Amino acid sequence: MAPHLGKEYGAQSENWHAPDAFVLKYQRKGLDAALSRLYGMIDFMDFQVGRMLAAVDRLGLGENTVVAFFSDNGPIDGGRLSTIERDGRNLYNLNGNKGEIFDNGIRVPLFVRWQGHFPPSVVEDALVSITDIFPTMMDLSGARNRTYGKPIDGWSLSKLLYNPKVVSESWKQRVLFHTSGAPEWTRRGGVYVPLPDLGRNKADLVLGRDGRWAVREGRYKLVHFFGREEVFDMIQDPQESSPLDNPILHQHLRNKLGEWWLKMLVDPGSFTTPVFHIGWPGRSTSKVLAMAAVQTSPRVFLHSHDASGWVEEGTFAVYQVNILTTGSYIVRVRVQSTHPIGGVVRVSCDDGRKSSVAGWIMANGYLGVISLQRGGGQCYMEFKIATSTGGAGLYGGRARMESIDFDLLQEN
């Protein structure tokens, strides 16, 4: 699948879109409509990446710009492709799909370019994770010591990139952990609960009871998939089709997984909800993501990209915010609904600052204008359904809200 590019670049995660010329190119090869759209979208994305790299080179920035390209995790087609088409895109017959912890759900390509610094080559045998991107960029930019005492999960790839033919044993025997959906997520049918609630109920988070987990150490990988646990030799069996009968190795890897899980449970950062900054200098729009609430009414459900369940008056969600710039802001609520919705946004801070705006949500998300004051206290923003003409519910209870946007109208 293509990475998540913004819609202005033609890529949309739920719908496959590309300019007609790119789709027609594959239809003329005899491919059906869905596969032609998919390949056309990937082709169009490649075209846009090429434009970006050409611009970097044209401006003489190639030797000062590190470019990393990697894809989103795992394929998913929503039933739009036939079995033959799906298998044709899985050339190595890897196991799994998006949202799973078999290798076809977590293994992705990575290309890194830095002109005049990295030689063209291929790094083989090293176990690399997406968590390595951040420390790598810090290392390459000279900011490796600016971690402010915070631990960094990943490893810097700089030595591998400078000398790709020399891979130390530590990279080959590295331990990596994977998870897709915590136990609470799977028990609630694919929705999340607010992180603070998880933190207060850690006893419910039992490793191995539910969910999808994996640990990879060197060539061996343990997979826990909804109660089923198996160990695979990823060198001899990259398709994860022939489980090993090795109880000692199984227990060793499960101990590794258990130690990591316990570390996650005791780390308070694992249950810290993001604080959304409103009025960040240099940005005209600040987004509060709907899925990252600290508290919700019972019928609001948090998903990986949005929140649903806006079914009736009084339905609400609360978010942590920080006001960085005093001024007037246009509030836009990015919600999909078949019926008009009246909403209210309230911002309250523990130092006494309060403000609110209410109104009908227009087609472009417009709710109204709110005045916000910068200060030093902790602030919370609540969005609540004030009025709905939807009767039994918006989208039958499946109304989706992506974000609440604050556009700086005037700085005071």
Coordinates of N, CA and C in Angstrom, one line a residue, residues 310 312 315 330-345 357-369 382-389 394 399-405:
W310 N -21.5 9.9 18.0 CA -22.1 11.2 18.3 C -23.6 11.1 18.0
E312 N -26.5 11.7 20.2 CA -27.6 12.4 20.8 C -27.1 13.6 21.6
T315 N -23.8 14.1 24.2 CA -22.6 13.3 23.9 C -21.4 14.2 23.9
I330 N -11.1 30.8 14.7 CA -12.3 30.1 14.0 C -12.2 28.7 14.4
V331 N -13.4 28.1 14.9 CA -13.4 26.7 15.3 C -14.2 26.0 14.2
R332 N -13.5 24.9 13.7 CA -14.1 24.0 12.7 C -14.2 22.6 13.3
V333 N -15.3 22.0 13.3 CA -15.5 20.6 13.8 C -15.6 19.7 12.6
R334 N -14.6 18.8 12.4 CA -14.5 17.9 11.2 C -15.3 16.7 11.5
V335 N -16.6 16.7 11.3 CA -17.5 15.6 11.6 C -18.3 15.3 10.4
Q336 N -18.5 14.0 10.2 CA -19.4 13.5 9.1 C -20.8 13.2 9.7
S337 N -21.8 13.7 9.1 CA -23.2 13.5 9.6 C -24.2 13.7 8.5
T338 N -25.2 12.9 8.6 CA -26.3 13.0 7.6 C -27.3 14.0 8.1
H339 N -27.2 14.5 9.3 CA -28.2 15.5 9.9 C -27.4 16.7 10.5
P340 N -28.1 17.8 10.5 CA -27.5 19.0 11.1 C -27.2 18.7 12.6
I341 N -26.1 19.3 13.1 CA -25.6 19.1 14.4 C -25.4 20.5 15.0
G342 N -25.8 20.7 16.2 CA -25.4 21.9 17.0 C -24.5 21.4 18.1
G343 N -23.3 22.2 18.1 CA -22.3 21.8 19.1 C -21.8 22.9 19.9
V344 N -21.1 22.6 21.0 CA -20.5 23.7 21.8 C -19.1 23.2 22.2
V345 N -18.2 24.2 22.1 CA -16.8 23.9 22.5 C -16.5 24.8 23.7
V357 N -17.8 28.6 22.7 CA -18.5 29.0 21.5 C -19.5 27.9 21.1
A358 N -20.7 28.3 20.6 CA -21.7 27.3 20.3 C -22.4 27.7 19.0
G359 N -23.0 26.7 18.3 CA -23.6 27.0 17.1 C -23.9 25.7 16.3
W360 N -24.5 25.9 15.1 CA -24.7 24.8 14.2 C -23.4 24.6 13.4
I361 N -23.0 23.3 13.2 CA -21.8 23.0 12.5 C -22.2 23.0 11.0
M362 N -21.5 23.9 10.2 CA -21.8 24.1 8.8 C -21.1 23.0 8.0
A363 N -21.4 23.0 6.7 CA -20.8 21.9 5.8 C -19.3 21.9 5.8
N364 N -18.7 23.1 6.0 CA -17.2 23.1 6.0 C -16.6 23.0 7.4
G365 N -17.5 22.6 8.3 CA -17.1 22.4 9.7 C -17.2 23.6 10.6
Y366 N -17.5 24.8 10.0 CA -17.5 26.0 10.8 C -18.5 25.9 11.9
L367 N -18.0 26.3 13.2 CA -18.9 26.3 14.3 C -19.0 27.8 14.8
G368 N -17.9 28.5 14.8 CA -18.0 29.9 15.3 C -16.6 30.4 15.7
V369 N -16.6 31.5 16.4 CA -15.3 32.1 16.8 C -15.2 32.1 18.3
E382 N -13.6 20.8 25.9 CA -14.7 19.8 25.8 C -15.6 20.2 24.6
F383 N -15.8 19.1 23.8 CA -16.8 19.3 22.7 C -18.0 18.5 23.1
K384 N -19.2 19.1 22.9 CA -20.5 18.4 23.3 C -21.5 18.7 22.2
I385 N -22.3 17.6 21.9 CA -23.4 17.8 21.1 C -24.5 18.6 21.8
A386 N -24.9 19.7 21.3 CA -25.9 20.5 22.0 C -27.3 20.3 21.4
T387 N -27.4 20.1 20.1 CA -28.6 19.9 19.4 C -28.4 19.0 18.2
S388 N -29.3 18.1 18.0 CA -29.3 17.2 16.8 C -30.7 17.0 16.2
T389 N -30.8 17.1 14.9 CA -32.1 16.8 14.3 C -32.1 15.4 13.7
L394 N -26.9 10.0 14.6 CA -26.2 10.4 13.4 C -25.5 9.2 12.8
A399 N -21.5 8.2 13.4 CA -21.0 9.5 12.9 C -19.5 9.6 13.3
R400 N -18.7 10.0 12.4 CA -17.2 10.1 12.6 C -16.8 11.5 12.8
M401 N -16.0 11.8 13.8 CA -15.3 13.1 14.0 C -13.8 12.9 13.9
E402 N -13.2 13.6 13.0 CA -11.8 13.5 12.8 C -11.0 14.4 13.7
S403 N -11.4 15.7 13.8 CA -10.6 16.7 14.6 C -11.5 17.9 14.8
I404 N -11.0 18.7 15.8 CA -11.5 20.0 16.0 C -10.4 21.0 15.7
D405 N -10.6 21.9 14.7 CA -9.5 22.7 14.2 C -9.7 24.2 14.8

